[in-house]
Amino acid sequence: MSAEQARITIFDTTLRDGEQSPGCSMNQQEKLRLAHQLDRLGVDVIEAGFPIASEGDFEAVRAIAAVIRRPIIAGLARACAPDIERAWDALKDAAHPRIHVFLATSDIHLQYKLRITRDECVAQAREAVRLAKSFCDDVEFSPEDATRTDPEFLCRVLDAVVEAGATTLNIPDTVGYTVPSEFGELISTIRRRVKGIENVTISAHCHNDLGMAVANALAAVSAGARQVECTINGIGERAGNAALEEVVMAMRVRSDRFAYETGIVGEQIFAASQMLSEITGVPVQPNKAVTGRNAFAHEAGIHQDGMLKNPLTYEIMTPKSVGVPDSKLVLGKHSGRHALSIRCEQLGYQFDRRALDDIYRRFVRLADKIKHVEDHHLLELIRDTHKTSSSATPLIEPSSPARAAMASAAAPETPKPFPMVPLAGTFGVPLPGATEHHPEQQEDYLWGV
Ligand code: KIV
Ligand code: ZN
């Protein structure tokens, strides 16, 4: 870490807020398995659950606290004694426990949900933090619905909880309502106005109802927040939370704008995403940034041609940097001749120019019909073309992997999951000399568009 790069604490709430997503509930064993992966991923804080919510959640938090010893383990509690005592019961064996207390502060919540006055809210928040502090040094306080709270009143509540001993002030955009400039200003106001703020970590907890959770979290960091609360794949209540992988990779890829460091091991991101999806049965949206199966897939001829010459043309981070085995060039109707000829070579066939033209025309017709041309389709097409046209002669004999692929082409293909490990002969493996630029490739690029 360079001297000027501030360290951002990554607080993962996949096992708490994330688990609140419809369909994402996890049992104790599943939570424990994911907690181990979060540990490998290098998160600083794991919010393991909401111990008062159920017996199962209590046991899950307890089990995680007992075995995951490096990160801080946090448990959520409403601002009342039974919740805080239950949270502490679950956390007390943790190497680094944290009690996370929350209480709503917006007038809408005070009036309609809690039915308490502002004064009562301040007193309840203060008492709750005092109680939590009597058990545990590390106490986080969240004023729920902070972004719809009168900033004046918000600062009054925060003054009270800092005085009572809170060590982290988490500012939730509970309903995903704020926008980056506004959220940044709110963090600056808190930094200017709250007494004792210099001894406290400010945190951002952003929901994605308007699709701005990650942008809001980054704006908070730019304004001085030093903890970000986030989840794997961005799961969470309603539209979800800020996605951990997006926040972290935005800071890495755009370190010129966000000169911050995290302890995240990038190479573990994809494994965490896949494990969560496997446990919950909730698939990752294909075009999901960083972890979706299309995040490093290229179909357009122009893009494939660029990728084959130099991946920097169309990728701003390497797949390996986030644990994805490799980029994929998908053969479809938008693909160009360059990508097709490379794939044929990988399957063991090299064609002269006329033969390749022939194959390419047939390939485009096929892609129009079946959308994605898999290896076995391509091998059949090569065989057919070879049978019917004397010009389409392979210049080299198929190598043995190609023979194997041809043999397997006879069997019906089941859809393949995005590969977890590099597969021998997978399309997209960087090619020797792929960055060399030959004049005829420029023509391919035009032809393939
Ligand atoms: O969104 C929210 O306000 C929360 C708090 C409990 C931090 O999840
Ligand atoms: Zn939340």
Short mmCIF file of C-alpha atoms and ligand atoms in Angstrom, two decimals:
data_model
loop_
_atom_site.label_atom_id
_atom_site.label_comp_id
_atom_site.label_asym_id
_atom_site.label_seq_id
_atom_site.Cartn_x
_atom_site.Cartn_y
_atom_site.Cartn_z
CA MET A 1 0.00 0.00 0.00
CA SER A 2 1.47 3.39 -0.91
CA ALA A 3 1.64 6.12 1.74
CA GLU A 4 -1.19 8.15 0.24
CA GLN A 5 -3.64 5.24 -0.13
CA ALA A 6 -6.11 5.13 2.74
CA ARG A 7 -7.32 1.70 3.83
CA ILE A 8 -11.04 1.01 3.37
CA THR A 9 -12.63 -1.53 5.70
CA ILE A 10 -14.76 -3.99 3.78
CA PHE A 11 -17.77 -4.99 5.89
CA ASP A 12 -19.51 -7.90 4.23
CA THR A 13 -23.19 -8.29 5.06
CA THR A 14 -24.01 -11.11 2.63
CA LEU A 15 -24.93 -13.33 5.59
CA ARG A 16 -27.26 -10.72 7.12
CA ASP A 17 -28.66 -8.08 4.74
CA GLY A 18 -27.89 -10.35 1.77
CA GLU A 19 -29.73 -13.18 3.41
CA GLN A 20 -32.78 -10.92 3.62
CA SER A 21 -33.15 -11.18 -0.19
CA PRO A 22 -36.14 -13.28 -1.14
CA GLY A 23 -34.84 -16.76 -1.94
CA CYS A 24 -31.42 -16.22 -0.35
CA SER A 25 -32.01 -17.62 3.10
CA MET A 26 -29.19 -19.94 4.27
CA ASN A 27 -28.93 -22.57 6.97
CA GLN A 28 -26.12 -22.74 9.52
CA GLN A 29 -23.94 -25.09 7.52
CA GLU A 30 -24.30 -22.97 4.38
CA LYS A 31 -23.54 -19.77 6.26
CA LEU A 32 -20.44 -21.34 7.75
CA ARG A 33 -19.23 -22.51 4.35
CA LEU A 34 -19.68 -19.04 2.88
CA ALA A 35 -18.06 -17.42 5.94
CA HIS A 36 -14.91 -19.47 5.26
CA GLN A 37 -14.90 -18.18 1.68
CA LEU A 38 -15.39 -14.58 2.89
CA ASP A 39 -12.39 -15.14 5.14
CA ARG A 40 -10.33 -16.34 2.15
CA LEU A 41 -11.61 -13.34 0.21
CA GLY A 42 -10.06 -11.10 2.86
CA VAL A 43 -13.09 -9.13 4.08
CA ASP A 44 -12.43 -7.19 7.29
CA VAL A 45 -15.84 -7.67 8.90
CA ILE A 46 -18.38 -10.46 8.45
CA GLU A 47 -21.87 -9.54 9.59
CA ALA A 48 -22.91 -13.08 10.37
CA GLY A 49 -26.59 -12.54 11.12
CA PHE A 50 -29.31 -11.09 13.30
CA PRO A 51 -29.18 -13.34 16.37
CA ILE A 52 -32.60 -12.42 17.82
CA ALA A 53 -34.29 -13.19 14.48
CA SER A 54 -34.34 -16.97 14.97
CA GLU A 55 -32.72 -19.82 16.82
CA GLY A 56 -31.04 -20.85 13.57
CA ASP A 57 -29.54 -17.42 13.00
CA PHE A 58 -28.31 -17.27 16.59
CA GLU A 59 -26.57 -20.64 16.19
CA ALA A 60 -25.10 -19.63 12.83
CA VAL A 61 -23.59 -16.44 14.29
CA ARG A 62 -22.25 -18.43 17.24
CA ALA A 63 -20.70 -21.09 15.01
CA ILE A 64 -19.06 -18.51 12.75
CA ALA A 65 -17.75 -16.57 15.76
CA ALA A 66 -16.22 -19.77 17.13
CA VAL A 67 -14.26 -20.79 14.03
CA ILE A 68 -13.56 -17.74 11.88
CA ARG A 69 -10.87 -15.97 13.86
CA ARG A 70 -9.21 -13.38 11.58
CA PRO A 71 -12.02 -10.94 10.65
CA ILE A 72 -14.32 -9.06 13.01
CA ILE A 73 -17.61 -10.92 13.42
CA ALA A 74 -20.63 -8.64 13.76
CA GLY A 75 -24.17 -9.41 14.88
CA LEU A 76 -27.13 -7.10 14.31
CA ALA A 77 -29.43 -5.87 17.08
CA ARG A 78 -32.30 -3.43 17.28
CA ALA A 79 -31.83 -0.67 19.86
CA CYS A 80 -33.30 -2.65 22.75
CA ALA A 81 -31.94 -4.79 25.56
CA PRO A 82 -33.24 -8.25 24.47
CA ASP A 83 -31.70 -7.87 20.99
CA ILE A 84 -28.38 -6.57 22.29
CA GLU A 85 -28.09 -9.27 24.96
CA ARG A 86 -28.92 -11.97 22.41
CA ALA A 87 -26.38 -10.57 19.95
CA TRP A 88 -23.71 -10.57 22.64
CA ASP A 89 -24.55 -14.16 23.62
CA ALA A 90 -23.95 -15.23 20.05
CA LEU A 91 -20.76 -13.18 19.66
CA LYS A 92 -19.00 -13.48 22.98
CA ASP A 93 -16.61 -16.25 21.87
CA ALA A 94 -15.49 -14.38 18.76
CA ALA A 95 -11.83 -13.35 18.53
CA HIS A 96 -13.01 -9.90 17.39
CA PRO A 97 -16.71 -9.33 18.17
CA ARG A 98 -18.77 -6.31 17.10
CA ILE A 99 -22.33 -5.45 18.13
CA HIS A 100 -24.17 -3.55 15.41
CA VAL A 101 -27.10 -1.56 16.82
CA PHE A 102 -29.62 0.20 14.61
CA LEU A 103 -32.52 2.55 15.13
CA ALA A 104 -34.51 4.46 12.54
CA THR A 105 -34.15 8.25 12.63
CA SER A 106 -36.29 9.60 9.75
CA ASP A 107 -39.59 11.24 10.64
CA ILE A 108 -41.45 8.76 8.42
CA HIS A 109 -40.08 5.85 10.45
CA LEU A 110 -40.43 7.58 13.83
CA GLN A 111 -44.03 8.56 13.17
CA TYR A 112 -45.43 5.51 11.36
CA LYS A 113 -43.20 2.59 12.33
CA LEU A 114 -41.74 3.26 15.77
CA ARG A 115 -44.31 5.81 17.01
CA ILE A 116 -41.76 7.67 19.08
CA THR A 117 -40.69 11.32 19.20
CA ARG A 118 -37.31 12.63 18.13
CA ASP A 119 -36.31 13.09 21.79
CA GLU A 120 -37.28 9.50 22.55
CA CYS A 121 -35.25 8.37 19.56
CA VAL A 122 -32.10 10.12 20.81
CA ALA A 123 -32.52 8.67 24.31
CA GLN A 124 -33.16 5.13 22.99
CA ALA A 125 -30.14 5.24 20.69
CA ARG A 126 -27.89 6.50 23.49
CA GLU A 127 -29.08 3.85 25.96
CA ALA A 128 -28.75 1.05 23.43
CA VAL A 129 -25.17 1.97 22.57
CA ARG A 130 -24.30 2.27 26.28
CA LEU A 131 -25.65 -1.22 26.89
CA ALA A 132 -23.82 -2.68 23.89
CA LYS A 133 -20.64 -0.95 25.03
CA SER A 134 -20.95 -2.59 28.45
CA PHE A 135 -20.47 -5.94 26.67
CA CYS A 136 -18.16 -5.12 23.80
CA ASP A 137 -15.60 -2.43 22.91
CA ASP A 138 -16.45 -2.50 19.24
CA VAL A 139 -19.95 -1.02 18.75
CA GLU A 140 -21.39 0.12 15.45
CA PHE A 141 -24.47 2.31 15.29
CA SER A 142 -26.72 2.74 12.23
CA PRO A 143 -29.40 5.44 12.01
CA GLU A 144 -31.77 3.57 9.72
CA ASP A 145 -33.14 5.61 6.81
CA ALA A 146 -30.41 8.20 7.41
CA THR A 147 -30.69 9.66 3.91
CA ARG A 148 -34.33 10.66 4.52
CA THR A 149 -33.56 12.02 7.99
CA ASP A 150 -33.34 15.74 8.72
CA PRO A 151 -29.51 16.21 8.72
CA GLU A 152 -29.71 18.44 11.79
CA PHE A 153 -31.49 15.73 13.75
CA LEU A 154 -29.23 13.03 12.32
CA CYS A 155 -26.18 14.84 13.72
CA ARG A 156 -27.90 15.14 17.10
CA VAL A 157 -28.43 11.36 17.24
CA LEU A 158 -24.86 10.73 16.10
CA ASP A 159 -23.47 13.10 18.75
CA ALA A 160 -25.33 11.10 21.40
CA VAL A 161 -24.16 7.67 20.24
CA VAL A 162 -20.53 8.77 19.84
CA GLU A 163 -20.65 10.08 23.38
CA ALA A 164 -22.11 6.74 24.49
CA GLY A 165 -19.15 4.89 22.96
CA ALA A 166 -19.97 3.97 19.34
CA THR A 167 -16.78 3.27 17.40
CA THR A 168 -18.32 3.08 13.90
CA LEU A 169 -21.12 5.27 12.56
CA ASN A 170 -22.75 3.53 9.65
CA ILE A 171 -24.87 5.76 7.41
CA PRO A 172 -27.52 3.65 5.66
CA ASP A 173 -29.29 4.68 2.51
CA THR A 174 -31.92 2.18 3.59
CA VAL A 175 -34.31 2.70 0.69
CA GLY A 176 -31.77 3.45 -2.04
CA TYR A 177 -33.02 7.00 -2.38
CA THR A 178 -29.92 9.16 -2.39
CA VAL A 179 -27.66 10.15 -5.31
CA PRO A 180 -23.85 10.29 -5.20
CA SER A 181 -23.38 14.07 -4.87
CA GLU A 182 -25.99 14.29 -2.12
CA PHE A 183 -24.64 11.31 -0.21
CA GLY A 184 -21.09 12.68 -0.40
CA GLU A 185 -22.36 15.98 1.02
CA LEU A 186 -24.13 14.17 3.85
CA ILE A 187 -20.89 12.39 4.81
CA SER A 188 -19.03 15.73 4.71
CA THR A 189 -21.70 17.32 6.93
CA ILE A 190 -21.35 14.48 9.44
CA ARG A 191 -17.56 14.88 9.42
CA ARG A 192 -17.89 18.60 10.06
CA ARG A 193 -20.65 18.57 12.62
CA VAL A 194 -20.56 15.46 14.80
CA LYS A 195 -18.59 15.85 18.02
CA GLY A 196 -15.78 13.33 18.45
CA ILE A 197 -16.07 12.15 14.84
CA GLU A 198 -12.27 12.10 14.46
CA ASN A 199 -12.13 9.02 16.72
CA VAL A 200 -14.87 7.17 14.88
CA THR A 201 -15.01 5.32 11.55
CA ILE A 202 -17.70 6.52 9.16
CA SER A 203 -19.30 3.77 7.10
CA ALA A 204 -21.61 3.69 4.06
CA HIS A 205 -24.43 1.17 3.63
CA CYS A 206 -26.14 1.69 0.29
CA HIS A 207 -29.16 -0.02 -1.25
CA ASN A 208 -29.67 -0.29 -4.97
CA ASP A 209 -33.29 0.73 -5.56
CA LEU A 210 -32.26 3.28 -8.19
CA GLY A 211 -29.19 1.35 -9.31
CA MET A 212 -26.81 3.75 -7.57
CA ALA A 213 -25.62 1.74 -4.56
CA VAL A 214 -22.04 1.34 -5.75
CA ALA A 215 -21.78 4.93 -7.00
CA ASN A 216 -23.17 6.18 -3.69
CA ALA A 217 -20.75 4.04 -1.67
CA LEU A 218 -17.82 5.36 -3.71
CA ALA A 219 -19.02 8.95 -3.26
CA ALA A 220 -19.12 8.34 0.50
CA VAL A 221 -15.56 7.03 0.42
CA SER A 222 -14.41 10.09 -1.55
CA ALA A 223 -16.06 12.25 1.12
CA GLY A 224 -14.26 10.52 3.98
CA ALA A 225 -16.10 7.26 4.79
CA ARG A 226 -13.58 4.55 5.59
CA GLN A 227 -15.85 1.50 5.77
CA VAL A 228 -18.14 0.19 3.04
CA GLU A 229 -20.91 -2.29 3.74
CA CYS A 230 -21.59 -4.54 0.80
CA THR A 231 -22.58 -8.03 -0.32
CA ILE A 232 -21.38 -10.63 -2.80
CA ASN A 233 -23.27 -10.29 -6.09
CA GLY A 234 -25.02 -7.27 -4.56
CA ILE A 235 -27.74 -9.38 -2.96
CA GLY A 236 -29.88 -7.81 -0.21
CA GLU A 237 -33.29 -6.40 0.60
CA ARG A 238 -35.35 -5.50 -2.49
CA ALA A 239 -32.92 -4.38 -5.23
CA GLY A 240 -29.97 -5.39 -3.04
CA ASN A 241 -26.90 -3.75 -1.55
CA ALA A 242 -23.74 -2.33 -3.08
CA ALA A 243 -21.89 -5.27 -4.65
CA LEU A 244 -18.58 -5.97 -2.95
CA GLU A 245 -16.85 -6.98 -6.18
CA GLU A 246 -17.93 -3.78 -7.94
CA VAL A 247 -16.86 -1.46 -5.12
CA VAL A 248 -13.48 -3.17 -4.79
CA MET A 249 -12.74 -3.41 -8.51
CA ALA A 250 -13.85 0.18 -9.13
CA MET A 251 -11.28 1.26 -6.56
CA ARG A 252 -8.63 -0.97 -8.16
CA VAL A 253 -9.27 -0.22 -11.80
CA ARG A 254 -9.78 3.52 -11.18
CA SER A 255 -7.15 3.99 -8.50
CA ASP A 256 -6.39 7.28 -10.25
CA ARG A 257 -9.76 8.48 -8.94
CA PHE A 258 -10.09 6.32 -5.84
CA ALA A 259 -6.68 6.06 -4.20
CA TYR A 260 -7.79 3.54 -1.59
CA GLU A 261 -6.68 0.09 -0.62
CA THR A 262 -8.67 -2.86 0.65
CA GLY A 263 -7.59 -6.24 1.99
CA ILE A 264 -9.63 -8.08 -0.64
CA VAL A 265 -7.91 -10.93 -2.48
CA GLY A 266 -9.27 -10.26 -5.96
CA GLU A 267 -8.57 -13.78 -7.18
CA GLN A 268 -11.16 -15.11 -4.67
CA ILE A 269 -14.02 -12.93 -5.95
CA PHE A 270 -15.35 -15.26 -8.61
CA ALA A 271 -15.24 -18.29 -6.30
CA ALA A 272 -17.24 -16.36 -3.67
CA SER A 273 -19.80 -15.31 -6.25
CA GLN A 274 -20.19 -18.85 -7.59
CA MET A 275 -20.41 -20.36 -4.10
CA LEU A 276 -23.17 -17.94 -3.09
CA SER A 277 -25.10 -18.67 -6.23
CA GLU A 278 -24.70 -22.41 -5.74
CA ILE A 279 -25.81 -22.26 -2.08
CA THR A 280 -28.85 -20.04 -2.65
CA GLY A 281 -29.80 -21.40 -6.07
CA VAL A 282 -30.07 -17.78 -7.26
CA PRO A 283 -28.16 -17.42 -10.54
CA VAL A 284 -25.88 -14.48 -11.19
CA GLN A 285 -27.36 -12.18 -13.82
CA PRO A 286 -25.32 -12.88 -17.01
CA ASN A 287 -24.35 -9.25 -17.55
CA LYS A 288 -23.55 -8.65 -13.87
CA ALA A 289 -20.43 -6.48 -13.60
CA VAL A 290 -17.29 -8.41 -12.62
CA THR A 291 -18.94 -11.77 -11.82
CA GLY A 292 -21.56 -12.34 -14.54
CA ARG A 293 -20.79 -14.99 -17.16
CA ASN A 294 -20.73 -12.31 -19.86
CA ALA A 295 -18.43 -9.96 -17.94
CA PHE A 296 -15.45 -11.28 -19.91
CA ALA A 297 -17.23 -12.68 -22.97
CA HIS A 298 -17.01 -11.05 -26.37
CA GLU A 299 -19.24 -11.75 -29.35
CA ALA A 300 -19.01 -8.83 -31.77
CA GLY A 301 -16.52 -9.29 -34.59
CA ILE A 302 -14.88 -5.92 -33.95
CA HIS A 303 -14.45 -6.76 -30.27
CA GLN A 304 -13.16 -10.28 -30.88
CA ASP A 305 -10.68 -8.98 -33.41
CA GLY A 306 -9.49 -6.36 -30.92
CA MET A 307 -9.27 -8.92 -28.11
CA LEU A 308 -7.19 -11.26 -30.24
CA LYS A 309 -4.77 -8.44 -31.03
CA ASN A 310 -4.60 -7.08 -27.50
CA PRO A 311 -7.11 -7.70 -24.66
CA LEU A 312 -6.60 -4.11 -23.47
CA THR A 313 -8.78 -3.03 -26.38
CA TYR A 314 -11.94 -4.31 -24.69
CA GLU A 315 -11.10 -5.34 -21.13
CA ILE A 316 -10.37 -2.89 -18.32
CA MET A 317 -9.34 -5.61 -15.88
CA THR A 318 -8.01 -9.09 -16.47
CA PRO A 319 -10.35 -12.00 -15.76
CA LYS A 320 -7.60 -13.55 -13.64
CA SER A 321 -7.54 -10.51 -11.35
CA VAL A 322 -11.02 -11.49 -10.13
CA GLY A 323 -10.51 -15.25 -10.29
CA VAL A 324 -12.25 -15.84 -13.63
CA PRO A 325 -10.15 -18.38 -15.55
CA ASP A 326 -10.16 -16.57 -18.88
CA SER A 327 -11.96 -14.36 -21.34
CA LYS A 328 -14.39 -16.06 -23.69
CA LEU A 329 -14.97 -15.32 -27.31
CA VAL A 330 -18.50 -16.44 -28.05
CA LEU A 331 -19.08 -17.58 -31.61
CA GLY A 332 -22.34 -16.08 -32.81
CA LYS A 333 -23.64 -14.21 -35.83
CA HIS A 334 -21.71 -11.08 -34.80
CA SER A 335 -18.39 -12.87 -34.78
CA GLY A 336 -15.80 -12.15 -37.41
CA ARG A 337 -13.56 -14.30 -39.55
CA HIS A 338 -10.53 -13.65 -37.36
CA ALA A 339 -12.16 -15.24 -34.31
CA LEU A 340 -13.52 -18.10 -36.41
CA SER A 341 -10.15 -18.94 -37.92
CA ILE A 342 -8.48 -18.86 -34.48
CA ARG A 343 -11.13 -21.21 -33.11
CA CYS A 344 -10.68 -23.56 -36.03
CA GLU A 345 -6.93 -23.55 -35.34
CA GLN A 346 -7.57 -24.37 -31.70
CA LEU A 347 -9.64 -27.31 -32.86
CA GLY A 348 -6.76 -28.41 -35.05
CA TYR A 349 -7.72 -26.97 -38.46
CA GLN A 350 -6.03 -24.31 -40.51
CA PHE A 351 -7.64 -23.14 -43.72
CA ASP A 352 -6.43 -21.18 -46.67
CA ARG A 353 -8.24 -17.98 -47.43
CA ARG A 354 -10.81 -19.41 -49.86
CA ALA A 355 -11.63 -22.29 -47.56
CA LEU A 356 -12.05 -19.96 -44.65
CA ASP A 357 -14.40 -17.73 -46.66
CA ASP A 358 -16.47 -20.79 -47.40
CA ILE A 359 -16.59 -21.94 -43.78
CA TYR A 360 -17.34 -18.42 -42.61
CA ARG A 361 -20.37 -18.01 -44.90
CA ARG A 362 -21.82 -21.29 -43.65
CA PHE A 363 -20.98 -20.40 -40.07
CA VAL A 364 -22.90 -17.08 -40.26
CA ARG A 365 -25.94 -18.85 -41.75
CA LEU A 366 -25.81 -21.40 -38.94
CA ALA A 367 -25.34 -18.74 -36.23
CA ASP A 368 -28.39 -16.92 -37.55
CA LYS A 369 -30.41 -20.05 -36.90
CA ILE A 370 -28.95 -21.42 -33.64
CA LYS A 371 -27.50 -18.22 -32.08
CA HIS A 372 -24.46 -19.75 -30.37
CA VAL A 373 -22.15 -21.97 -32.32
CA GLU A 374 -20.49 -24.49 -30.01
CA ASP A 375 -17.40 -26.51 -30.85
CA HIS A 376 -19.32 -29.57 -31.94
CA HIS A 377 -21.41 -27.49 -34.36
CA LEU A 378 -18.26 -26.02 -35.81
CA LEU A 379 -16.66 -29.43 -36.22
CA GLU A 380 -19.74 -30.72 -38.04
CA LEU A 381 -19.73 -27.67 -40.25
CA ILE A 382 -16.04 -28.18 -41.06
CA ARG A 383 -16.69 -31.82 -41.88
CA ASP A 384 -19.65 -30.95 -44.12
CA THR A 385 -17.77 -28.20 -45.90
CA HIS A 386 -14.85 -30.51 -46.41
CA LYS A 387 -17.16 -33.14 -47.92
CA THR A 388 -18.87 -30.77 -50.34
CA SER A 389 -16.05 -28.47 -51.36
CA SER A 390 -12.64 -29.43 -52.61
CA SER A 391 -11.20 -26.04 -51.61
CA ALA A 392 -12.02 -26.48 -47.96
CA THR A 393 -9.13 -28.67 -47.03
CA PRO A 394 -7.60 -28.67 -43.61
CA LEU A 395 -3.97 -27.66 -43.99
CA ILE A 396 -3.07 -29.60 -40.90
CA GLU A 397 -4.53 -32.74 -39.49
CA PRO A 398 -6.73 -32.38 -36.42
CA SER A 399 -4.63 -32.68 -33.29
CA SER A 400 -5.68 -35.20 -30.65
CA PRO A 401 -7.71 -32.73 -28.50
CA ALA A 402 -9.63 -31.94 -31.67
CA ARG A 403 -10.25 -35.63 -32.25
CA ALA A 404 -11.55 -35.89 -28.72
CA ALA A 405 -13.78 -32.87 -29.29
CA MET A 406 -15.07 -34.39 -32.50
CA ALA A 407 -15.84 -37.64 -30.72
CA SER A 408 -17.73 -35.80 -28.01
CA ALA A 409 -19.55 -33.75 -30.64
CA ALA A 410 -21.58 -36.82 -31.44
CA ALA A 411 -23.17 -36.67 -27.98
CA PRO A 412 -25.83 -33.99 -27.37
CA GLU A 413 -24.25 -31.00 -25.66
CA THR A 414 -25.60 -30.01 -22.24
CA PRO A 415 -25.28 -26.31 -21.35
CA LYS A 416 -21.89 -25.71 -19.74
CA PRO A 417 -21.58 -23.57 -16.62
CA PHE A 418 -19.06 -20.76 -16.74
CA PRO A 419 -15.81 -22.68 -16.17
CA MET A 420 -14.35 -22.52 -12.67
CA VAL A 421 -10.95 -23.71 -13.82
CA PRO A 422 -9.19 -23.30 -17.15
CA LEU A 423 -10.39 -25.96 -19.54
CA ALA A 424 -7.88 -27.32 -22.01
CA GLY A 425 -8.73 -25.93 -25.41
CA THR A 426 -11.35 -23.49 -24.12
CA PHE A 427 -11.84 -20.73 -26.61
CA GLY A 428 -10.34 -17.55 -25.26
CA VAL A 429 -7.05 -18.97 -24.09
CA PRO A 430 -4.57 -16.28 -25.20
CA LEU A 431 -3.01 -17.24 -28.46
CA PRO A 432 0.67 -17.14 -29.25
CA GLY A 433 1.30 -14.04 -31.31
CA ALA A 434 -2.28 -12.86 -30.82
CA THR A 435 -1.08 -9.29 -30.46
CA GLU A 436 0.71 -9.29 -33.81
CA HIS A 437 -1.22 -7.29 -36.35
CA HIS A 438 -1.30 -8.45 -39.95
CA PRO A 439 -2.88 -6.37 -42.70
CA GLU A 440 -5.29 -9.15 -43.69
CA GLN A 441 -6.62 -9.20 -40.12
CA GLN A 442 -7.77 -5.64 -40.57
CA GLU A 443 -9.74 -6.90 -43.54
CA ASP A 444 -11.17 -9.70 -41.39
CA TYR A 445 -12.29 -7.15 -38.93
CA LEU A 446 -14.22 -5.26 -41.59
CA TRP A 447 -15.58 -8.39 -43.09
CA GLY A 448 -16.74 -9.77 -39.79
CA VAL A 449 -18.79 -6.78 -38.75
O1 KIV B 1 -30.53 -0.84 5.23
C1 KIV B 1 -30.43 -0.63 6.46
O2 KIV B 1 -30.79 0.43 6.98
C2 KIV B 1 -29.86 -1.69 7.27
C3 KIV B 1 -29.47 -1.35 8.66
C4 KIV B 1 -29.87 -2.40 9.60
C5 KIV B 1 -28.01 -1.06 8.70
O3 KIV B 1 -29.64 -2.78 6.78
ZN ZN B 2 -29.58 -2.66 4.57
#
